[in-house]
mmCIF file of C-alpha atoms in Angstrom:
data_model
loop_
_atom_site.group_PDB
_atom_site.id
_atom_site.type_symbol
_atom_site.label_atom_id
_atom_site.label_comp_id
_atom_site.label_asym_id
_atom_site.label_seq_id
_atom_site.Cartn_x
_atom_site.Cartn_y
_atom_site.Cartn_z
ATOM 1 C CA MET A 843 -56.954 23.269 9.314
ATOM 2 C CA SER A 844 -55.282 22.948 12.667
ATOM 3 C CA THR A 845 -51.638 22.063 13.018
ATOM 4 C CA SER A 846 -52.373 18.759 14.757
ATOM 5 C CA VAL A 847 -54.649 17.635 11.888
ATOM 6 C CA LEU A 848 -52.002 18.574 9.313
ATOM 7 C CA VAL A 849 -49.337 16.670 11.203
ATOM 8 C CA ALA A 850 -51.563 13.595 11.395
ATOM 9 C CA GLN A 851 -52.280 13.713 7.665
ATOM 10 C CA LEU A 852 -48.616 14.127 6.753
ATOM 11 C CA ALA A 853 -47.610 11.293 9.070
ATOM 12 C CA GLU A 854 -50.233 9.046 7.483
ATOM 13 C CA ALA A 855 -49.006 9.973 4.000
ATOM 14 C CA VAL A 856 -45.404 9.221 4.914
ATOM 15 C CA ALA A 857 -46.396 5.855 6.412
ATOM 16 C CA ARG A 858 -48.422 4.978 3.315
ATOM 17 C CA LEU A 859 -45.533 5.881 1.006
ATOM 18 C CA GLU A 860 -43.135 3.844 3.141
ATOM 19 C CA GLU A 861 -45.376 0.792 2.784
ATOM 20 C CA GLN A 862 -45.626 1.316 -0.964
ATOM 21 C CA LYS A 863 -41.856 1.643 -1.242
ATOM 22 C CA ASN A 864 -41.326 -1.581 0.692
ATOM 23 C CA ALA A 865 -43.919 -3.383 -1.420
ATOM 24 C CA LEU A 866 -42.168 -2.241 -4.592
ATOM 25 C CA ALA A 867 -38.863 -3.473 -3.143
ATOM 26 C CA ALA A 868 -40.477 -6.880 -2.611
ATOM 27 C CA GLN A 869 -41.612 -6.964 -6.241
ATOM 28 C CA GLN A 870 -38.126 -5.968 -7.358
ATOM 29 C CA SER A 871 -36.621 -8.788 -5.287
ATOM 30 C CA ALA A 872 -38.797 -11.322 -7.110
ATOM 31 C CA ALA A 873 -37.810 -9.796 -10.463
ATOM 32 C CA ILE A 874 -34.116 -9.926 -9.496
ATOM 33 C CA LEU A 875 -34.417 -13.638 -8.743
ATOM 34 C CA ALA A 876 -36.099 -14.262 -12.098
ATOM 35 C CA LEU A 877 -33.435 -12.219 -13.906
ATOM 36 C CA GLY A 878 -30.620 -14.060 -12.175
ATOM 37 C CA ARG A 879 -32.052 -17.444 -13.094
ATOM 38 C CA ALA A 880 -32.579 -16.390 -16.715
ATOM 39 C CA VAL A 881 -29.015 -15.071 -17.058
ATOM 40 C CA ALA A 882 -27.603 -18.223 -15.465
ATOM 41 C CA ALA A 883 -29.574 -20.438 -17.864
ATOM 42 C CA GLU A 884 -28.400 -18.340 -20.814
ATOM 43 C CA ARG A 885 -24.744 -18.618 -19.820
ATOM 44 C CA ILE A 886 -25.023 -22.355 -19.239
ATOM 45 C CA ASP A 887 -26.572 -22.783 -22.693
ATOM 46 C CA ALA A 888 -23.655 -20.757 -24.089
ATOM 47 C CA GLY A 889 -21.198 -23.288 -22.676
ATOM 48 C CA VAL A 890 -20.077 -21.518 -19.507
ATOM 49 C CA THR A 891 -19.928 -24.316 -16.961
ATOM 50 C CA ASP A 892 -17.781 -22.781 -14.219
ATOM 51 C CA PRO A 893 -20.145 -21.730 -11.375
ATOM 52 C CA ASP A 894 -17.897 -18.806 -10.434
ATOM 53 C CA ASP A 895 -18.032 -17.441 -13.984
ATOM 54 C CA VAL A 896 -21.818 -17.796 -14.052
ATOM 55 C CA GLN A 897 -22.113 -15.951 -10.748
ATOM 56 C CA ARG A 898 -19.908 -13.138 -12.035
ATOM 57 C CA VAL A 899 -22.102 -12.628 -15.093
ATOM 58 C CA VAL A 900 -25.293 -12.775 -13.021
ATOM 59 C CA ALA A 901 -23.957 -10.243 -10.510
ATOM 60 C CA GLU A 902 -22.846 -7.907 -13.305
ATOM 61 C CA GLN A 903 -26.194 -8.101 -15.145
ATOM 62 C CA VAL A 904 -28.229 -7.471 -11.987
ATOM 63 C CA GLY A 905 -25.897 -4.664 -10.948
ATOM 64 C CA GLN A 906 -26.273 -2.971 -14.325
ATOM 65 C CA ALA A 907 -30.060 -3.299 -14.157
ATOM 66 C CA CYS A 908 -30.164 -1.848 -10.625
ATOM 67 C CA ARG A 909 -27.505 0.764 -11.443
ATOM 68 C CA VAL A 910 -25.275 -0.459 -8.639
ATOM 69 C CA SER A 911 -21.929 -2.226 -8.452
ATOM 70 C CA ALA A 912 -21.542 -5.898 -9.314
ATOM 71 C CA HIS A 913 -20.796 -6.614 -5.658
ATOM 72 C CA GLU A 914 -24.105 -5.076 -4.633
ATOM 73 C CA GLY A 915 -25.840 -6.856 -7.518
ATOM 74 C CA GLY A 916 -24.571 -10.228 -6.320
ATOM 75 C CA LYS A 917 -25.666 -9.396 -2.785
ATOM 76 C CA ARG A 918 -29.201 -8.628 -3.978
ATOM 77 C CA VAL A 919 -29.345 -11.901 -5.888
ATOM 78 C CA ARG A 920 -28.373 -13.869 -2.765
ATOM 79 C CA ILE A 921 -30.966 -12.034 -0.664
ATOM 80 C CA ALA A 922 -33.703 -12.738 -3.213
ATOM 81 C CA ARG A 923 -32.681 -16.404 -3.480
ATOM 82 C CA ASP A 924 -32.728 -17.024 0.293
ATOM 83 C CA LEU A 925 -35.912 -14.984 0.766
ATOM 84 C CA HIS A 926 -37.784 -17.233 -1.688
ATOM 85 C CA ALA A 927 -36.384 -20.448 -0.178
ATOM 86 C CA GLY A 928 -38.065 -20.825 3.198
ATOM 87 C CA HIS A 929 -39.043 -17.322 4.363
ATOM 88 C CA SER A 930 -42.677 -17.393 3.220
ATOM 89 C CA ARG A 931 -44.187 -15.437 6.137
ATOM 90 C CA VAL A 932 -41.396 -12.877 6.193
ATOM 91 C CA ARG A 933 -41.773 -12.485 2.428
ATOM 92 C CA ALA A 934 -45.511 -11.832 2.892
ATOM 93 C CA LEU A 935 -44.764 -9.095 5.424
ATOM 94 C CA PHE A 936 -42.244 -7.652 2.983
ATOM 95 C CA ALA A 937 -44.826 -7.630 0.171
ATOM 96 C CA ALA A 938 -47.328 -5.935 2.482
ATOM 97 C CA GLY A 939 -44.821 -3.146 3.122
ATOM 98 C CA LEU A 940 -44.304 -3.920 6.815
ATOM 99 C CA LEU A 941 -40.596 -4.782 6.482
ATOM 100 C CA ASN A 942 -37.941 -2.826 4.643
ATOM 101 C CA GLU A 943 -34.913 -3.980 2.644
ATOM 102 C CA GLN A 944 -32.461 -3.507 5.510
ATOM 103 C CA LYS A 945 -34.406 -5.803 7.835
ATOM 104 C CA ILE A 946 -34.838 -8.388 5.082
ATOM 105 C CA ALA A 947 -31.078 -8.323 4.444
ATOM 106 C CA PHE A 948 -30.346 -9.069 8.110
ATOM 107 C CA ILE A 949 -32.874 -11.922 8.216
ATOM 108 C CA THR A 950 -31.574 -13.631 5.073
ATOM 109 C CA SER A 951 -27.943 -13.130 6.083
ATOM 110 C CA ALA A 952 -28.508 -14.788 9.460
ATOM 111 C CA GLY A 953 -29.887 -17.926 7.813
ATOM 112 C CA SER A 954 -27.795 -18.065 4.636
ATOM 113 C CA HIS A 955 -26.142 -21.322 5.802
ATOM 114 C CA LEU A 956 -29.446 -23.082 6.548
ATOM 115 C CA ASP A 957 -31.572 -25.442 4.488
ATOM 116 C CA PRO A 958 -35.028 -24.308 3.310
ATOM 117 C CA GLU A 959 -36.680 -26.441 6.010
ATOM 118 C CA GLU A 960 -34.529 -24.857 8.709
ATOM 119 C CA ARG A 961 -35.260 -21.389 7.312
ATOM 120 C CA SER A 962 -38.963 -22.184 7.512
ATOM 121 C CA TRP A 963 -38.643 -22.800 11.266
ATOM 122 C CA VAL A 964 -36.779 -19.509 11.712
ATOM 123 C CA ASP A 965 -39.419 -17.822 9.551
ATOM 124 C CA GLU A 966 -42.246 -19.117 11.767
ATOM 125 C CA GLN A 967 -40.499 -17.995 14.942
ATOM 126 C CA LEU A 968 -39.860 -14.500 13.576
ATOM 127 C CA ALA A 969 -43.478 -14.081 12.499
ATOM 128 C CA GLU A 970 -44.845 -15.305 15.846
ATOM 129 C CA ARG A 971 -42.645 -12.828 17.720
ATOM 130 C CA GLY A 972 -43.876 -9.855 15.722
ATOM 131 C CA VAL A 973 -40.818 -9.188 13.605
ATOM 132 C CA GLU A 974 -42.552 -6.280 11.874
ATOM 133 C CA THR A 975 -42.550 -4.309 15.145
ATOM 134 C CA LEU A 976 -38.891 -4.901 16.075
ATOM 135 C CA SER A 977 -35.976 -2.571 15.465
ATOM 136 C CA VAL A 978 -33.152 -3.381 13.072
ATOM 137 C CA ARG A 979 -30.713 -4.363 15.801
ATOM 138 C CA ARG A 980 -33.257 -6.570 17.590
ATOM 139 C CA ILE A 981 -34.062 -8.343 14.326
ATOM 140 C CA HIS A 982 -30.360 -8.862 13.699
ATOM 141 C CA ASP A 983 -29.791 -10.433 17.125
ATOM 142 C CA LEU A 984 -32.993 -12.497 17.112
ATOM 143 C CA ALA A 985 -32.440 -13.925 13.630
ATOM 144 C CA ARG A 986 -28.903 -15.011 14.485
ATOM 145 C CA LYS A 987 -30.042 -16.566 17.768
ATOM 146 C CA LEU A 988 -32.763 -18.575 16.025
ATOM 147 C CA ALA A 989 -30.374 -19.691 13.287
ATOM 148 C CA ALA A 990 -27.947 -20.930 15.936
ATOM 149 C CA GLU A 991 -30.715 -22.801 17.776
ATOM 150 C CA VAL A 992 -32.097 -24.644 14.757
ATOM 151 C CA ALA A 993 -28.696 -25.879 13.527
ATOM 152 C CA PRO A 994 -25.940 -25.544 16.157
ATOM 153 C CA GLU A 995 -23.383 -27.535 14.155
ATOM 154 C CA LYS A 996 -23.850 -25.432 11.039
ATOM 155 C CA PHE A 997 -23.641 -22.261 13.097
ATOM 156 C CA ALA A 998 -20.351 -23.381 14.663
ATOM 157 C CA ALA A 999 -18.961 -24.321 11.242
ATOM 158 C CA ARG A 1000 -19.956 -20.923 9.842
ATOM 159 C CA CYS A 1001 -18.217 -19.134 12.695
ATOM 160 C CA ALA A 1002 -15.074 -21.187 12.075
ATOM 161 C CA ARG A 1003 -15.099 -20.351 8.366
ATOM 162 C CA ALA A 1004 -15.678 -16.673 9.079
ATOM 163 C CA ARG A 1005 -12.401 -16.423 11.002
ATOM 164 C CA SER A 1006 -10.479 -16.895 7.751
ATOM 165 C CA GLY A 1007 -12.054 -13.670 6.469
ATOM 166 C CA ARG A 1008 -10.372 -11.386 9.003
ATOM 167 C CA ARG A 1009 -8.943 -8.318 7.320
ATOM 168 C CA VAL A 1010 -8.196 -4.612 7.637
ATOM 169 C CA THR A 1011 -9.623 -2.136 5.123
ATOM 170 C CA VAL A 1012 -9.514 1.622 4.621
ATOM 171 C CA ARG A 1013 -12.306 3.595 2.978
ATOM 172 C CA PRO A 1014 -12.970 7.296 2.447
ATOM 173 C CA SER A 1015 -15.211 8.821 5.075
ATOM 174 C CA THR A 1016 -18.211 11.071 4.613
ATOM 175 C CA GLU A 1017 -16.211 13.781 6.392
ATOM 176 C CA PRO A 1018 -13.738 15.534 4.054
ATOM 177 C CA GLY A 1019 -10.094 14.805 4.718
ATOM 178 C CA MET A 1020 -10.903 11.722 6.795
ATOM 179 C CA ALA A 1021 -10.879 7.956 6.190
ATOM 180 C CA ASP A 1022 -12.267 4.933 8.021
ATOM 181 C CA LEU A 1023 -9.818 2.186 9.018
ATOM 182 C CA THR A 1024 -11.820 -0.970 9.729
ATOM 183 C CA ALA A 1025 -10.531 -4.194 11.253
ATOM 184 C CA HIS A 1026 -12.712 -7.276 10.674
ATOM 185 C CA LEU A 1027 -11.619 -9.552 13.521
ATOM 186 C CA PRO A 1028 -12.908 -12.440 15.622
ATOM 187 C CA VAL A 1029 -15.104 -11.030 18.348
ATOM 188 C CA GLU A 1030 -12.763 -11.854 21.241
ATOM 189 C CA GLN A 1031 -9.803 -10.232 19.457
ATOM 190 C CA ALA A 1032 -11.802 -7.131 18.568
ATOM 191 C CA VAL A 1033 -12.993 -6.710 22.160
ATOM 192 C CA ALA A 1034 -9.440 -7.165 23.452
ATOM 193 C CA CYS A 1035 -8.102 -4.522 21.064
ATOM 194 C CA TYR A 1036 -10.780 -2.038 22.035
ATOM 195 C CA ALA A 1037 -10.166 -2.690 25.733
ATOM 196 C CA ALA A 1038 -6.468 -1.934 25.220
ATOM 197 C CA MET A 1039 -7.351 1.362 23.548
ATOM 198 C CA ARG A 1040 -9.662 2.326 26.404
ATOM 199 C CA LYS A 1041 -6.908 1.505 28.870
ATOM 200 C CA ALA A 1042 -4.680 3.958 27.006
ATOM 201 C CA VAL A 1043 -7.271 6.685 27.645
ATOM 202 C CA ASN A 1044 -7.043 6.116 31.391
ATOM 203 C CA GLU A 1045 -3.237 6.256 31.224
ATOM 204 C CA VAL A 1046 -3.386 9.657 29.530
ATOM 205 C CA TRP A 1047 -5.931 11.076 31.970
ATOM 206 C CA VAL A 1048 -3.846 10.250 35.040
ATOM 207 C CA ARG A 1049 -0.865 12.250 33.766
ATOM 208 C CA PRO A 1050 -0.153 15.596 35.452
ATOM 209 C CA GLU A 1051 -0.270 17.648 32.231
ATOM 210 C CA PRO A 1052 -3.675 18.945 31.090
ATOM 211 C CA VAL A 1053 -5.612 16.806 28.595
ATOM 212 C CA LEU A 1054 -6.726 18.756 25.527
ATOM 213 C CA ARG A 1055 -8.101 15.785 23.570
ATOM 214 C CA GLY A 1056 -11.328 13.864 23.880
ATOM 215 C CA ARG A 1057 -11.680 10.134 24.438
ATOM 216 C CA GLY A 1058 -12.131 9.375 20.744
ATOM 217 C CA GLU A 1059 -9.093 11.438 19.764
ATOM 218 C CA ILE A 1060 -6.888 9.700 22.320
ATOM 219 C CA VAL A 1061 -8.004 6.250 21.132
ATOM 220 C CA ALA A 1062 -7.387 7.155 17.482
ATOM 221 C CA ASP A 1063 -3.955 8.664 18.173
ATOM 222 C CA THR A 1064 -2.944 5.658 20.274
ATOM 223 C CA LEU A 1065 -3.936 3.305 17.476
ATOM 224 C CA VAL A 1066 -1.816 5.206 14.945
ATOM 225 C CA GLU A 1067 1.163 5.415 17.287
ATOM 226 C CA ARG A 1068 1.128 1.717 18.148
ATOM 227 C CA LEU A 1069 0.660 0.559 14.561
ATOM 228 C CA THR A 1070 3.305 2.844 13.044
ATOM 229 C CA GLY A 1071 5.780 2.911 15.936
ATOM 230 C CA GLN A 1072 5.846 6.727 16.010
ATOM 231 C CA VAL A 1073 5.984 8.772 19.191
ATOM 232 C CA GLN A 1074 3.185 11.065 18.034
ATOM 233 C CA ALA A 1075 0.395 10.303 15.590
ATOM 234 C CA ASP A 1076 1.032 13.485 13.571
ATOM 235 C CA ASP A 1077 4.611 12.485 12.742
ATOM 236 C CA VAL A 1078 3.816 9.399 10.694
ATOM 237 C CA ALA A 1079 6.366 8.750 7.945
ATOM 238 C CA MET A 1080 4.506 7.441 4.922
ATOM 239 C CA GLN A 1081 4.168 7.650 1.160
ATOM 240 C CA VAL A 1082 1.068 9.293 -0.247
ATOM 241 C CA ASN A 1083 0.141 9.953 -3.875
ATOM 242 C CA ILE A 1084 -1.238 13.481 -4.152
ATOM 243 C CA VAL A 1085 -2.623 15.243 -7.222
ATOM 244 C CA VAL A 1086 -2.260 19.018 -7.039
ATOM 245 C CA ARG A 1087 -1.807 21.800 -9.563
ATOM 246 C CA VAL A 1088 1.512 23.578 -9.613
ATOM 247 C CA GLU A 1089 -0.235 26.963 -9.378
ATOM 248 C CA ASP A 1090 -2.084 25.914 -6.229
ATOM 249 C CA LEU A 1091 1.085 24.538 -4.686
ATOM 250 C CA LEU A 1092 3.061 27.726 -5.277
ATOM 251 C CA ASP A 1093 0.265 30.132 -4.364
ATOM 252 C CA PRO A 1094 0.034 30.304 -0.553
ATOM 253 C CA ASP A 1095 -3.388 31.974 -0.776
ATOM 254 C CA SER A 1096 -4.990 29.351 -3.013
ATOM 255 C CA ALA A 1097 -8.090 27.777 -1.486
ATOM 256 C CA LEU A 1098 -8.448 24.986 -4.067
ATOM 257 C CA PRO A 1099 -7.929 21.525 -2.565
ATOM 258 C CA ALA A 1100 -5.519 18.800 -3.574
ATOM 259 C CA GLU A 1101 -6.690 15.205 -4.024
ATOM 260 C CA VAL A 1102 -5.574 11.863 -2.645
ATOM 261 C CA PRO A 1103 -6.633 9.343 -5.337
ATOM 262 C CA GLY A 1104 -9.316 7.022 -4.045
ATOM 263 C CA TYR A 1105 -9.995 9.065 -0.892
ATOM 264 C CA GLY A 1106 -11.046 12.481 -2.085
ATOM 265 C CA PRO A 1107 -9.903 16.095 -1.645
ATOM 266 C CA VAL A 1108 -7.723 17.435 1.146
ATOM 267 C CA PRO A 1109 -6.760 21.055 1.923
ATOM 268 C CA ALA A 1110 -3.763 22.193 -0.103
ATOM 269 C CA ASP A 1111 -2.017 23.623 2.969
ATOM 270 C CA ILE A 1112 -1.611 20.067 4.285
ATOM 271 C CA VAL A 1113 0.382 19.274 1.150
ATOM 272 C CA ARG A 1114 2.504 22.396 1.479
ATOM 273 C CA ALA A 1115 3.320 21.797 5.141
ATOM 274 C CA GLY A 1116 4.230 18.114 4.996
ATOM 275 C CA ALA A 1117 5.755 18.220 8.475
ATOM 276 C CA GLY A 1118 6.518 14.747 9.684
ATOM 277 C CA ARG A 1119 5.481 13.166 6.399
ATOM 278 C CA LYS A 1120 7.352 11.685 3.496
ATOM 279 C CA THR A 1121 5.070 12.189 0.529
ATOM 280 C CA TRP A 1122 5.363 11.511 -3.162
ATOM 281 C CA ARG A 1123 3.961 14.705 -4.615
ATOM 282 C CA LEU A 1124 2.775 14.553 -8.198
ATOM 283 C CA PHE A 1125 2.895 18.085 -9.591
ATOM 284 C CA THR A 1126 0.535 18.532 -12.534
ATOM 285 C CA ARG A 1127 -0.772 21.399 -14.620
ATOM 286 C CA ASP A 1128 -4.527 21.954 -14.853
ATOM 287 C CA GLY A 1129 -5.147 18.684 -13.078
ATOM 288 C CA ALA A 1130 -3.931 16.562 -16.027
ATOM 289 C CA ILE A 1131 -1.473 13.778 -15.310
ATOM 290 C CA ILE A 1132 1.420 13.442 -17.716
ATOM 291 C CA GLY A 1133 1.522 9.876 -19.045
ATOM 292 C CA SER A 1134 4.242 7.576 -20.261
ATOM 293 C CA ASP A 1135 4.489 4.494 -22.440
ATOM 294 C CA SER A 1136 6.041 1.067 -22.056
ATOM 295 C CA VAL A 1137 7.187 -1.644 -24.424
ATOM 296 C CA GLN A 1138 6.271 -4.373 -21.948
ATOM 297 C CA ARG A 1139 3.209 -6.596 -22.100
ATOM 298 C CA CYS A 1140 1.913 -5.652 -18.632
ATOM 299 C CA PHE A 1141 1.439 -2.318 -16.893
ATOM 300 C CA THR A 1142 4.051 -2.102 -14.156
ATOM 301 C CA GLY A 1143 6.095 0.411 -12.215
ATOM 302 C CA VAL A 1144 5.485 4.123 -12.540
ATOM 303 C CA LEU A 1145 3.138 3.687 -15.514
ATOM 304 C CA ALA A 1146 0.770 1.534 -13.470
ATOM 305 C CA GLU A 1147 0.896 4.009 -10.585
ATOM 306 C CA LEU A 1148 0.107 6.920 -12.910
ATOM 307 C CA ILE A 1149 -2.927 5.123 -14.313
ATOM 308 C CA LYS A 1150 -4.184 4.351 -10.804
ATOM 309 C CA ILE A 1151 -3.772 8.002 -9.818
ATOM 310 C CA ARG A 1152 -5.460 9.227 -13.001
ATOM 311 C CA ASP A 1153 -8.464 6.938 -12.419
ATOM 312 C CA GLY A 1154 -8.746 8.025 -8.795
ATOM 313 C CA GLY A 1155 -7.807 4.651 -7.345
ATOM 314 C CA ARG A 1156 -11.275 3.250 -8.142
ATOM 315 C CA CYS A 1157 -12.468 0.764 -10.742
ATOM 316 C CA THR A 1158 -13.544 2.458 -13.978
ATOM 317 C CA ALA A 1159 -16.409 0.018 -14.646
ATOM 318 C CA PRO A 1160 -19.889 1.593 -14.386
ATOM 319 C CA TYR A 1161 -21.340 1.789 -10.853
ATOM 320 C CA CYS A 1162 -18.251 0.113 -9.313
ATOM 321 C CA ASP A 1163 -16.417 1.676 -6.378
ATOM 322 C CA ALA A 1164 -13.992 -1.164 -5.680
ATOM 323 C CA PRO A 1165 -10.285 -0.274 -5.463
ATOM 324 C CA ILE A 1166 -8.109 -0.839 -8.523
ATOM 325 C CA ARG A 1167 -6.328 -4.203 -8.443
ATOM 326 C CA HIS A 1168 -5.468 -4.737 -12.117
ATOM 327 C CA ILE A 1169 -4.432 -2.478 -14.994
ATOM 328 C CA ASP A 1170 -6.119 -3.635 -18.193
ATOM 329 C CA HIS A 1171 -5.707 -2.696 -21.872
ATOM 330 C CA ARG A 1172 -8.651 -0.818 -23.342
ATOM 331 C CA GLU A 1173 -7.712 -2.313 -26.695
ATOM 332 C CA ARG A 1174 -6.478 -5.841 -26.064
ATOM 333 C CA TRP A 1175 -2.820 -6.657 -26.489
ATOM 334 C CA ARG A 1176 -3.556 -9.507 -28.896
ATOM 335 C CA ASP A 1177 -5.638 -7.107 -31.006
ATOM 336 C CA GLY A 1178 -2.742 -4.693 -31.387
ATOM 337 C CA GLY A 1179 -3.270 -2.591 -28.280
ATOM 338 C CA ARG A 1180 -0.160 -1.037 -26.808
ATOM 339 C CA THR A 1181 0.921 -0.721 -23.190
ATOM 340 C CA THR A 1182 0.464 3.041 -23.095
ATOM 341 C CA PHE A 1183 -0.925 5.542 -20.642
ATOM 342 C CA ASP A 1184 -4.015 6.273 -22.770
ATOM 343 C CA ASN A 1185 -4.707 2.594 -23.517
ATOM 344 C CA GLY A 1186 -4.603 1.530 -19.846
ATOM 345 C CA ARG A 1187 -7.454 1.619 -17.399
ATOM 346 C CA GLY A 1188 -7.826 0.583 -13.788
ATOM 347 C CA LEU A 1189 -10.174 -2.285 -12.951
ATOM 348 C CA CYS A 1190 -11.017 -4.238 -9.860
ATOM 349 C CA GLU A 1191 -10.261 -7.947 -9.773
ATOM 350 C CA PHE A 1192 -13.904 -8.831 -10.410
ATOM 351 C CA HIS A 1193 -14.336 -6.804 -13.608
ATOM 352 C CA ASN A 1194 -10.966 -7.807 -15.008
ATOM 353 C CA HIS A 1195 -11.904 -11.480 -14.643
ATOM 354 C CA LEU A 1196 -15.381 -10.773 -15.975
ATOM 355 C CA ARG A 1197 -13.939 -9.479 -19.227
ATOM 356 C CA GLU A 1198 -12.018 -12.706 -19.748
ATOM 357 C CA ILE A 1199 -15.079 -14.961 -19.374
ATOM 358 C CA GLY A 1200 -15.725 -16.741 -22.654
ATOM 359 C CA THR A 1201 -12.372 -15.830 -24.231
ATOM 360 C CA THR A 1202 -10.136 -18.509 -22.774
ATOM 361 C CA ALA A 1203 -12.057 -21.299 -24.519
ATOM 362 C CA SER A 1204 -11.256 -19.854 -27.963
ATOM 363 C CA ARG A 1205 -7.519 -19.733 -27.402
ATOM 364 C CA PRO A 1206 -5.496 -22.486 -29.070
ATOM 365 C CA ARG A 1207 -4.423 -25.226 -26.758
ATOM 366 C CA MET A 1208 -0.707 -25.216 -26.082
ATOM 367 C CA GLN A 1209 1.141 -28.390 -26.979
ATOM 368 C CA ARG A 1210 3.384 -29.626 -24.214
ATOM 369 C CA LYS A 1211 6.854 -30.439 -25.499
ATOM 370 C CA ARG A 1212 8.378 -33.726 -24.471
ATOM 371 C CA ARG A 1213 11.673 -33.584 -22.691
ATOM 372 C CA GLN A 1214 14.557 -35.646 -23.849
ATOM 373 C CA ALA A 1215 15.142 -38.811 -21.883
ATOM 374 C CA ASP A 1216 18.755 -37.973 -21.107
ATOM 375 C CA ARG A 1217 17.964 -34.438 -19.958
ATOM 376 C CA VAL A 1218 17.675 -33.699 -16.275
ATOM 377 C CA PRO A 1219 14.381 -31.835 -15.596
ATOM 378 C CA SER A 1220 14.874 -28.364 -14.164
ATOM 379 C CA ARG A 1221 12.783 -26.907 -11.380
ATOM 380 C CA VAL A 1222 10.354 -24.189 -12.277
ATOM 381 C CA ARG A 1223 10.912 -21.055 -10.199
ATOM 382 C CA PRO A 1224 8.163 -18.501 -9.609
ATOM 383 C CA PRO A 1225 8.612 -15.234 -11.516
ATOM 384 C CA SER A 1226 10.361 -12.205 -10.032
ATOM 385 C CA ARG A 1227 11.887 -14.251 -7.226
ATOM 386 C CA PRO A 1228 15.690 -14.448 -6.908
ATOM 387 C CA HIS A 1229 17.243 -17.882 -7.155
ATOM 388 C CA TYR A 1230 20.171 -18.793 -5.034
ATOM 389 C CA ALA A 1231 22.195 -21.901 -5.744
ATOM 390 C CA VAL A 1232 22.834 -23.663 -2.459
ATOM 391 C CA LYS A 1233 25.316 -26.485 -2.423
ATOM 392 C CA THR A 1234 24.172 -29.329 -0.246
ATOM 393 C CA PRO A 1235 27.031 -31.249 1.360
ATOM 394 C CA VAL A 1236 27.107 -34.857 0.243
ATOM 395 C CA ALA A 1237 27.189 -37.336 3.089
ATOM 396 C CA PRO A 1238 29.899 -40.032 2.877
ATOM 397 C CA PRO A 1239 28.602 -43.409 1.762
ATOM 398 C CA ARG A 1240 27.616 -45.674 4.573
ATOM 399 C CA LYS A 1241 29.138 -49.080 4.933
ATOM 400 C CA ARG A 1242 26.760 -51.744 3.835
ATOM 401 C CA SER A 1243 26.565 -55.345 4.946
ATOM 402 C CA PRO A 1244 27.734 -58.048 2.527
ATOM 403 C CA GLU A 1245 24.137 -59.208 2.146
ATOM 404 C CA ALA A 1246 23.048 -55.762 0.925
ATOM 405 C CA ALA A 1247 26.120 -55.176 -1.271
ATOM 406 C CA THR A 1248 24.357 -56.479 -4.352
ATOM 407 C CA PRO A 1249 21.595 -54.081 -5.456
ATOM 408 C CA LEU A 1250 18.170 -55.405 -6.264
ATOM 409 C CA ALA A 1251 17.453 -55.821 -9.954
ATOM 410 C CA PRO A 1252 14.817 -53.403 -11.246
ATOM 411 C CA GLN A 1253 11.388 -54.804 -11.982
ATOM 412 C CA ARG A 1254 10.409 -55.528 -15.539
ATOM 413 C CA GLY A 1255 8.939 -52.538 -17.348
ATOM 414 C CA ARG A 1256 10.142 -49.968 -14.773
ATOM 415 C CA ARG A 1257 13.214 -47.770 -14.788
ATOM 416 C CA PRO A 1258 15.540 -47.902 -11.801
ATOM 417 C CA GLU A 1259 15.252 -44.894 -9.434
ATOM 418 C CA THR A 1260 18.012 -42.305 -9.718
ATOM 419 C CA ASP A 1261 18.995 -39.190 -7.765
ATOM 420 C CA GLY A 1262 18.256 -37.037 -10.787
#
C-alpha cells in the first residue's frame, strides 16, 4: 500500500469519526434538554417555586451527569434549549455531524435574546450561506450580525445590559508559574486600553538604552507597573499565600516546588528570594496545614484563610473549579457541627446556595415582636460597620404669622406627626 493511499484512508477515517462524534453530541444535547425539563418538573412538584432555585438544581444535575461543573451544566442546558427553539436547520446539520459543539455554542449564544420566530430567520440565513463550511470565527461574526439585523432594538438592549457585567478576573494559566489576568470591558474601553499599552512599547523602543524585552513583555510589564504604581514590574509589593515544606525552604538544593493555592506550583527558589515582595509564607511539614478551631458560628479570620489554602482556593464540590467564596460546615451547625478546621470546607457561592435549597421552608417562622408605643424606634445598622453619633445642630424656630400660630387639629383616627 502506497503512502498516499494510506493517508487518504486515515483522513477518511478521521472525518468519519468526527461526524460520528458530532452526531453523538447532537443526541446528547436532546437528552440534556429532556433531563433538564424532567428535573425542573420534579422540583416544581416538590414545592420549589423560585426559578433561580430550580435552575440551580437543573444545572447541578446536568453537570453531575456530564461530569462537569454546574456552571458548564447550566451552559449546556441553555444551548440545548435555544437549539431546539427555532434552529431546526442548524440542528439537522448538527445531527448529521457537519457542525461541532463549539460552532453550535456560538450560534445559540448570538441569538439567545431572540424569540423562536426570529431565531428561525437567523437559522434560514445561516443554512443558505453554507454555515457548515465556515470557520468558527466567521460563524461567530455572521451569527451576531444576523441577530442584530432581525431585531435591532433587542440587540441594542442586550449590549446595554452587557456593560453591567464588566469585570476583571485572574485564572491559572496552562504554563506553570503563570496566570491570566482578563479584563471584560466594553469594546471601546478595551481597544483604548490596548492602544495605550502599544503606545508604551513605542516609548520604550525610542529610548537610547538597548531593549532586551519583546513587545509582549513590555506590554505586560507596563500593565503591572501602571496598575500597582511600582517603578518596575518585578518589585510589586503584595501578599501571597504560599504552601511550602520547611525542609524544602531550608534546603537550597531542593527542586520540589511550592504551591500558590488556586494557581498551582511555583519554583521554590522564588519563595526563598522574595526580593521586592511582601509575602505571607505558610511553613508546613509534609505539606499538611496545621488547623485551628473557633467558638464562633461562622468561619472568619485566619481559620477561614487556612481552610481556603488547604482546599487549594477552589470549590470542593465534584467537577467544580470555581473559586472559594463561602466556608461551609461539613456537619451543619444546627446539627451539632462545630466551627473547626476539619469540619470546614470551601465552596463557591453556587454550591453553598444549592445546599440550602429546600431547607429554608422547614425552618420555623420568626414572630416579629411589637414595639411599645412610647418607645422611639432605633435605626438598624449593618453589621461590622462602625457607628458614629453625629449631633445635628437644631435650627432656631422660625417666626410664624398669627394666622399659622394655631396648629391644625389632627384628623380623626390618625396620630399627629412627630419628629421621633
